[in-house]
Amino acid sequence: MYRRLFAALVCCALLGAGTAAHAETAPRATDIPRLTDDRGRVLTLRGWNVEDKTHRGEQALSAITERHFRDLRDNGFNFARLLVFWDDLEPEPGRYSEDYLRRIERVLDWAHKYRVQVLIDAHQDVFGPAFGHRGIPAWATRTDGLPFTPHPQDWFSEYFEPAVQRAFTHLYEDDDLRRAQSGMWRVLAGRFAHHPAVLGYDLINEPMGELRPGEDLPTAAARIEAEQLTPMYNRLADAVRSKDRDAWIFFEPTPLVGEGVPTALGRIDDPKAVYAPHFYNTAMEAGADYDPAAGWIEAYEAAVTAYPREQRVPVVVGEWGPLNNSLPNMGLFYRDALASLGRYTSGWAGYVWCYGGGYCALDDKGVLRPNKDRTAAPYAPAVAGTVTAERQVPETGAYRLVYRAGRGITEIRVPSRPGGWHLSLTGPATTSTPDLPADRSATARVHARPGARVTVTVTPR
């Protein structure tokens, strides 16, 4: 969620950004790996961020209810990125809040009840409470006395305040803060390693850093990613692995990738690492409508796919979605964005699953808001085999999957819709539920002969 200052600082980067193929004609990227489950099935994640940034202490996470996960399930989603805060977990050095861990566990229990997989995100906004936000504890914030001026009308620009930038430098470079951050992750991973809802851990949200004299933002971001974030992620991955051997480890570039600038991150040396960029545009975050002719989605896709192709890691976009979904071109934006995300990601989490206005996905009655409702569509949460083609048809709501079958069951999930859905198969495959109900989301299970080429087509009834 960026603002005006960030847009001004990256104007030079935008001028040099490349473009990708047109949204409706480019095939799926087969050279980027997919997420898999413990049975080797190819996974697709569709979901939303779930958060409570308001409440702390005894009220922490109280804005998140069982309804959030029931409604995710009822709209066909299977994924939630849960925001947790280090300042709530460790309010004093070495003192971890058992109450906060129990509150996280309660949320995870709801997710498991409704078959929603959860990514635990160590979230920060403008570093943390020392600057009026959430994230890294005040006791772990070192500014060397540099100034900080709040910008309540443009909070993202606070990342460029000298005190905030210096705090990131200390987090990355000070040995005791490195140990503290690793300790925090050992506590989280140790507590939730065996919880059935936990898919993985997002090591830090939207990491930033300190610009040196004479650096422009792209140069600074490349240095921060290569010299500070890469070793930090490897340290934190080791901390997680000391407690949890199985979960996926998600790591993010700086937000500059959203402006079409490829990341300079090095290799994260873990067999289950996932590249997790965010998908925001500064102009749209500042209130502008989507301009299909500007080529932003194409530039983003070209930038964001370079790293996973080189490093052979899956991609899951951890946040996306504009603030104002009622502008004239927002229908085109969701069409183009969903087509792009479908070409190279293993999934995504929209921002944010709440009830009301602003970024909220649902209105106060629990109905998906206009244009955001386009995210609720048929998909394959798990494919037993190798996916060779996938296609959504926004005009009709249809979905088509082609795969080379392996051993196991392929799952097709649909949201509720008037009339329901019909599933047809081509090839040596069967399902017991070719017609799916109209009044709720549903999952069809497909059995196929190993080695066979199978086509699954889902159409509205």
Coordinates of C-alpha atoms in Angstrom, one line a residue, residues 75-390:
N75 CA -16.9 -18.0 -1.2
G76 CA -14.6 -20.8 -2.4
F77 CA -11.3 -19.6 -1.0
N78 CA -8.7 -21.9 0.7
F79 CA -6.0 -19.5 1.9
A80 CA -5.4 -16.8 4.4
R81 CA -2.3 -14.7 5.2
L82 CA -2.6 -14.0 8.9
L83 CA -0.9 -10.8 10.2
V84 CA 0.9 -11.2 13.5
F85 CA 3.1 -8.7 15.3
W86 CA 6.4 -9.1 17.0
D87 CA 5.6 -6.3 19.4
D88 CA 2.6 -8.3 20.7
L89 CA 4.5 -11.5 20.8
E90 CA 7.5 -10.2 22.7
P91 CA 6.5 -7.0 24.6
E92 CA 9.8 -7.1 26.6
P93 CA 13.1 -8.7 25.6
G94 CA 12.9 -12.4 26.2
R95 CA 9.3 -12.3 27.5
Y96 CA 6.9 -14.0 25.1
S97 CA 3.2 -13.6 25.5
E98 CA 1.5 -16.9 26.1
D99 CA -1.8 -15.2 25.8
Y100 CA -0.9 -13.9 22.3
L101 CA 0.2 -17.4 21.2
R102 CA -3.1 -18.8 22.4
R103 CA -5.0 -16.1 20.4
I104 CA -3.1 -17.0 17.3
E105 CA -3.8 -20.7 17.9
R106 CA -7.5 -19.9 18.2
V107 CA -7.5 -18.2 14.8
L108 CA -5.6 -21.2 13.3
D109 CA -8.2 -23.6 14.8
W110 CA -11.0 -21.7 13.0
A111 CA -9.0 -21.9 9.8
H112 CA -8.6 -25.6 10.1
K113 CA -12.3 -26.1 10.8
Y114 CA -13.1 -24.5 7.5
R115 CA -10.2 -26.0 5.5
V116 CA -8.3 -22.8 5.0
Q117 CA -4.5 -22.9 4.9
V118 CA -2.7 -20.2 6.7
L119 CA 0.5 -18.3 6.1
I120 CA 1.7 -16.7 9.3
D121 CA 3.1 -13.2 8.4
A122 CA 5.5 -11.3 10.7
H123 CA 4.0 -8.0 9.8
Q124 CA 5.5 -4.5 10.1
D125 CA 4.2 -1.1 8.9
V126 CA 6.7 1.8 9.2
F127 CA 8.9 -0.5 11.4
G128 CA 6.7 -0.6 14.5
P129 CA 5.1 1.1 17.5
A130 CA 8.1 3.5 18.0
F131 CA 6.7 5.4 15.0
G132 CA 3.0 4.9 15.7
H133 CA 2.5 1.7 13.8
R134 CA 2.8 -2.1 14.4
G135 CA 5.6 -4.6 14.0
I136 CA 9.1 -4.6 15.5
P137 CA 9.0 -3.8 19.3
A138 CA 10.0 -0.4 20.6
W139 CA 12.7 -2.0 22.6
A140 CA 14.3 -3.3 19.3
T141 CA 14.1 0.1 17.6
R142 CA 17.3 2.1 17.4
T143 CA 17.4 5.5 15.7
D144 CA 20.7 7.0 16.8
G145 CA 18.7 10.2 17.7
L146 CA 17.8 10.8 14.0
P147 CA 14.5 12.8 13.4
F148 CA 11.1 11.4 12.7
T149 CA 8.1 13.5 11.5
P150 CA 4.8 11.7 11.1
H151 CA 2.8 12.0 7.9
P152 CA -0.7 11.0 8.9
Q153 CA -2.1 11.7 5.4
D154 CA 0.6 9.8 3.6
W155 CA 1.8 7.1 6.0
F156 CA 4.0 5.2 3.5
S157 CA 6.2 8.3 3.2
E158 CA 7.2 7.8 6.8
Y159 CA 9.5 4.9 5.6
F160 CA 11.8 7.7 4.3
E161 CA 12.1 9.5 7.6
P162 CA 15.8 9.2 8.8
A163 CA 14.9 7.6 12.1
V164 CA 12.9 4.8 10.4
Q165 CA 15.6 4.1 7.9
R166 CA 18.2 3.9 10.6
A167 CA 16.1 1.5 12.6
F168 CA 16.1 -0.9 9.7
T169 CA 19.8 -0.7 9.4
H170 CA 20.2 -1.7 13.1
L171 CA 17.7 -4.6 12.7
Y172 CA 19.8 -6.0 9.8
E173 CA 23.2 -5.3 11.2
D174 CA 23.2 -5.5 15.1
D175 CA 24.1 -8.9 16.4
D176 CA 21.7 -8.8 19.4
L177 CA 18.7 -7.7 17.2
R178 CA 19.5 -10.5 14.8
R179 CA 19.4 -13.0 17.6
A180 CA 16.2 -11.5 18.9
Q181 CA 14.5 -11.7 15.6
S182 CA 15.6 -15.3 15.1
G183 CA 14.4 -16.1 18.6
M184 CA 11.0 -14.7 17.8
W185 CA 10.8 -17.0 14.8
R186 CA 11.9 -20.0 16.8
V187 CA 9.0 -19.3 19.2
L188 CA 6.4 -19.0 16.5
A189 CA 7.7 -22.0 14.5
G190 CA 8.1 -24.1 17.7
R191 CA 4.5 -23.4 18.8
F192 CA 2.8 -23.9 15.4
A193 CA 5.0 -26.4 13.5
H194 CA 2.4 -29.2 13.9
H195 CA -0.8 -27.2 13.5
P196 CA -2.7 -28.6 10.6
A197 CA -3.7 -25.2 9.3
V198 CA -0.2 -23.8 8.9
L199 CA 1.1 -23.8 5.4
G200 CA 4.2 -21.5 6.0
Y201 CA 5.8 -18.4 7.4
D202 CA 6.3 -15.0 5.8
L203 CA 9.5 -13.8 7.4
I204 CA 8.9 -10.0 7.3
N205 CA 6.3 -7.8 5.5
E206 CA 7.4 -5.2 2.9
P207 CA 11.0 -4.8 4.2
M208 CA 12.6 -1.4 3.6
G209 CA 16.0 0.1 4.5
E210 CA 18.3 3.1 4.6
L211 CA 19.3 5.2 1.5
R212 CA 22.9 6.2 1.5
P213 CA 24.0 9.7 0.3
G214 CA 23.8 9.9 -3.5
E215 CA 21.7 6.8 -4.0
D216 CA 18.5 6.7 -5.9
L217 CA 15.8 4.3 -4.7
P218 CA 16.5 1.5 -7.3
T219 CA 20.2 1.5 -6.4
A220 CA 19.5 1.5 -2.6
A221 CA 16.8 -1.3 -3.0
A222 CA 19.3 -3.5 -4.9
R223 CA 21.9 -3.0 -2.2
I224 CA 19.5 -3.6 0.6
E225 CA 18.2 -6.8 -1.0
A226 CA 21.6 -8.2 -1.9
E227 CA 23.5 -7.2 1.2
Q228 CA 21.0 -7.1 4.1
L229 CA 17.8 -9.0 3.2
T230 CA 19.4 -12.0 1.7
P231 CA 21.5 -12.9 4.7
M232 CA 18.6 -12.0 7.0
Y233 CA 16.3 -14.4 5.2
N234 CA 18.9 -17.2 5.4
R235 CA 19.3 -16.6 9.2
L236 CA 15.6 -16.6 9.8
A237 CA 15.1 -19.7 7.6
D238 CA 17.6 -21.5 9.7
A239 CA 15.8 -20.4 12.9
V240 CA 12.4 -21.7 11.5
R241 CA 14.0 -25.0 10.4
S242 CA 15.4 -25.6 13.9
K243 CA 11.7 -26.0 14.9
D244 CA 9.7 -26.8 11.7
R245 CA 11.1 -29.0 9.0
D246 CA 8.1 -29.1 6.7
A247 CA 6.4 -25.7 6.3
W248 CA 7.1 -23.4 3.3
I249 CA 9.2 -20.3 4.0
F250 CA 8.0 -17.1 2.3
F251 CA 10.3 -14.1 1.7
E252 CA 9.6 -10.7 0.1
P253 CA 11.6 -8.2 -1.9
T254 CA 11.4 -4.5 -1.2
P255 CA 8.2 -2.9 -2.5
L256 CA 10.1 -1.5 -5.5
V257 CA 9.3 -4.6 -7.5
G258 CA 5.7 -3.2 -7.8
E259 CA 7.1 -0.5 -10.1
G260 CA 8.6 -2.9 -12.6
V261 CA 12.1 -3.2 -11.1
P262 CA 13.5 -6.8 -10.7
T263 CA 14.7 -7.8 -7.3
A264 CA 18.4 -8.1 -6.5
L265 CA 17.8 -10.7 -3.8
G266 CA 20.3 -13.6 -3.7
R267 CA 19.6 -17.2 -3.1
I268 CA 17.6 -18.3 -0.1
D269 CA 19.1 -21.6 0.7
D270 CA 16.1 -23.6 1.7
P271 CA 14.3 -26.4 -0.4
K272 CA 10.9 -25.0 0.4
A273 CA 11.5 -21.2 -0.2
V274 CA 8.7 -19.2 -1.8
Y275 CA 9.1 -15.8 -3.4
A276 CA 6.3 -13.6 -2.1
P277 CA 6.2 -10.1 -3.7
H278 CA 3.3 -7.7 -3.4
F279 CA 1.3 -6.4 -6.3
Y280 CA 0.5 -2.7 -5.9
N281 CA 0.7 0.3 -8.2
T282 CA 1.5 3.7 -6.7
A283 CA -0.8 5.7 -9.0
M284 CA -3.8 3.5 -8.1
E285 CA -2.9 3.5 -4.4
A286 CA -3.1 7.3 -4.6
G287 CA -6.6 7.2 -6.1
A288 CA -6.0 6.9 -9.9
D289 CA -8.1 4.6 -12.1
Y290 CA -6.4 1.7 -13.9
D291 CA -5.0 2.6 -17.3
P292 CA -4.6 -0.5 -19.4
A293 CA -2.5 1.4 -22.0
A294 CA 0.2 2.3 -19.4
G295 CA 1.6 -1.2 -19.4
W296 CA 2.0 -1.5 -15.6
I297 CA 0.8 -5.1 -15.2
E298 CA 3.0 -6.1 -18.1
A299 CA 6.0 -4.4 -16.6
Y300 CA 5.3 -5.9 -13.2
E301 CA 5.0 -9.4 -14.6
A302 CA 8.3 -9.1 -16.5
A303 CA 10.0 -7.8 -13.3
V304 CA 8.5 -10.2 -10.8
T305 CA 9.1 -13.4 -12.8
A306 CA 12.9 -12.9 -13.4
Y307 CA 14.0 -14.0 -9.9
P308 CA 11.9 -17.2 -9.6
R309 CA 12.9 -18.3 -13.1
E310 CA 16.6 -17.8 -12.2
Q311 CA 16.3 -19.3 -8.7
R312 CA 13.7 -22.0 -9.5
V313 CA 11.3 -21.1 -6.6
P314 CA 7.5 -20.8 -6.6
V315 CA 5.7 -17.5 -6.4
V316 CA 2.8 -16.5 -4.2
V317 CA 1.7 -12.9 -4.2
G318 CA 1.1 -11.9 -0.6
E319 CA -1.0 -8.8 -1.1
W320 CA -2.8 -7.1 -3.9
G321 CA -5.9 -5.0 -4.7
P322 CA -6.6 -1.3 -5.0
L323 CA -8.3 0.9 -2.5
N324 CA -11.0 2.2 -4.8
N325 CA -12.8 -0.6 -6.7
S326 CA -15.6 1.5 -8.0
L327 CA -13.7 3.5 -10.7
P328 CA -14.7 3.0 -14.3
N329 CA -11.8 0.8 -15.3
M330 CA -11.6 -1.5 -12.3
G331 CA -13.4 -4.3 -14.0
L332 CA -10.6 -4.3 -16.6
F333 CA -8.1 -4.2 -13.9
Y334 CA -9.4 -7.3 -12.2
R335 CA -9.6 -9.1 -15.5
D336 CA -6.0 -8.3 -16.4
A337 CA -4.6 -8.7 -12.9
L338 CA -6.2 -12.1 -12.4
A339 CA -5.0 -13.3 -15.9
S340 CA -1.5 -12.1 -15.0
L341 CA -1.4 -13.7 -11.6
G342 CA -2.7 -17.0 -13.1
R343 CA 0.2 -17.2 -15.5
Y344 CA 3.1 -17.4 -13.0
T345 CA 1.9 -17.7 -9.4
S346 CA 1.0 -20.6 -7.3
G347 CA -1.5 -18.4 -5.6
W348 CA -2.3 -15.0 -4.0
A349 CA -3.9 -13.3 -1.0
G350 CA -5.9 -10.2 -1.7
Y351 CA -6.0 -7.3 0.7
V352 CA -8.1 -7.5 2.9
W353 CA -10.8 -9.9 4.2
C354 CA -12.9 -7.5 6.3
Y355 CA -16.4 -6.1 6.3
G356 CA -17.1 -2.5 5.3
G357 CA -15.5 0.1 3.0
G358 CA -12.0 1.0 1.9
Y359 CA -9.8 -2.1 1.2
C360 CA -12.4 -4.5 2.7
A361 CA -13.4 -7.4 0.4
L362 CA -16.9 -7.6 1.7
D363 CA -19.6 -5.1 2.5
D364 CA -21.1 -4.9 6.0
K365 CA -23.6 -7.7 5.1
G366 CA -20.8 -10.1 4.1
V367 CA -21.3 -9.9 0.3
L368 CA -18.2 -9.5 -1.9
R369 CA -18.0 -6.0 -3.2
P370 CA -18.3 -5.1 -6.9
N371 CA -15.2 -6.1 -8.9
K372 CA -13.7 -7.9 -5.8
D373 CA -16.3 -10.5 -6.5
R374 CA -14.4 -11.5 -9.6
T375 CA -11.8 -13.2 -7.4
A376 CA -14.4 -15.9 -6.5
A377 CA -14.1 -18.3 -9.4
P378 CA -13.5 -22.0 -10.1
Y379 CA -9.9 -23.3 -9.7
A380 CA -8.0 -26.4 -8.8
P381 CA -6.6 -26.3 -5.2
A382 CA -4.7 -29.6 -5.8
V383 CA -3.8 -31.4 -9.0
A384 CA -2.5 -35.0 -8.9
G385 CA -0.2 -34.7 -11.9
T386 CA 1.5 -32.1 -14.1
V387 CA -0.5 -29.1 -15.2
T388 CA -0.1 -28.3 -18.9
A389 CA -2.8 -25.6 -19.3
E390 CA -5.2 -23.6 -17.3

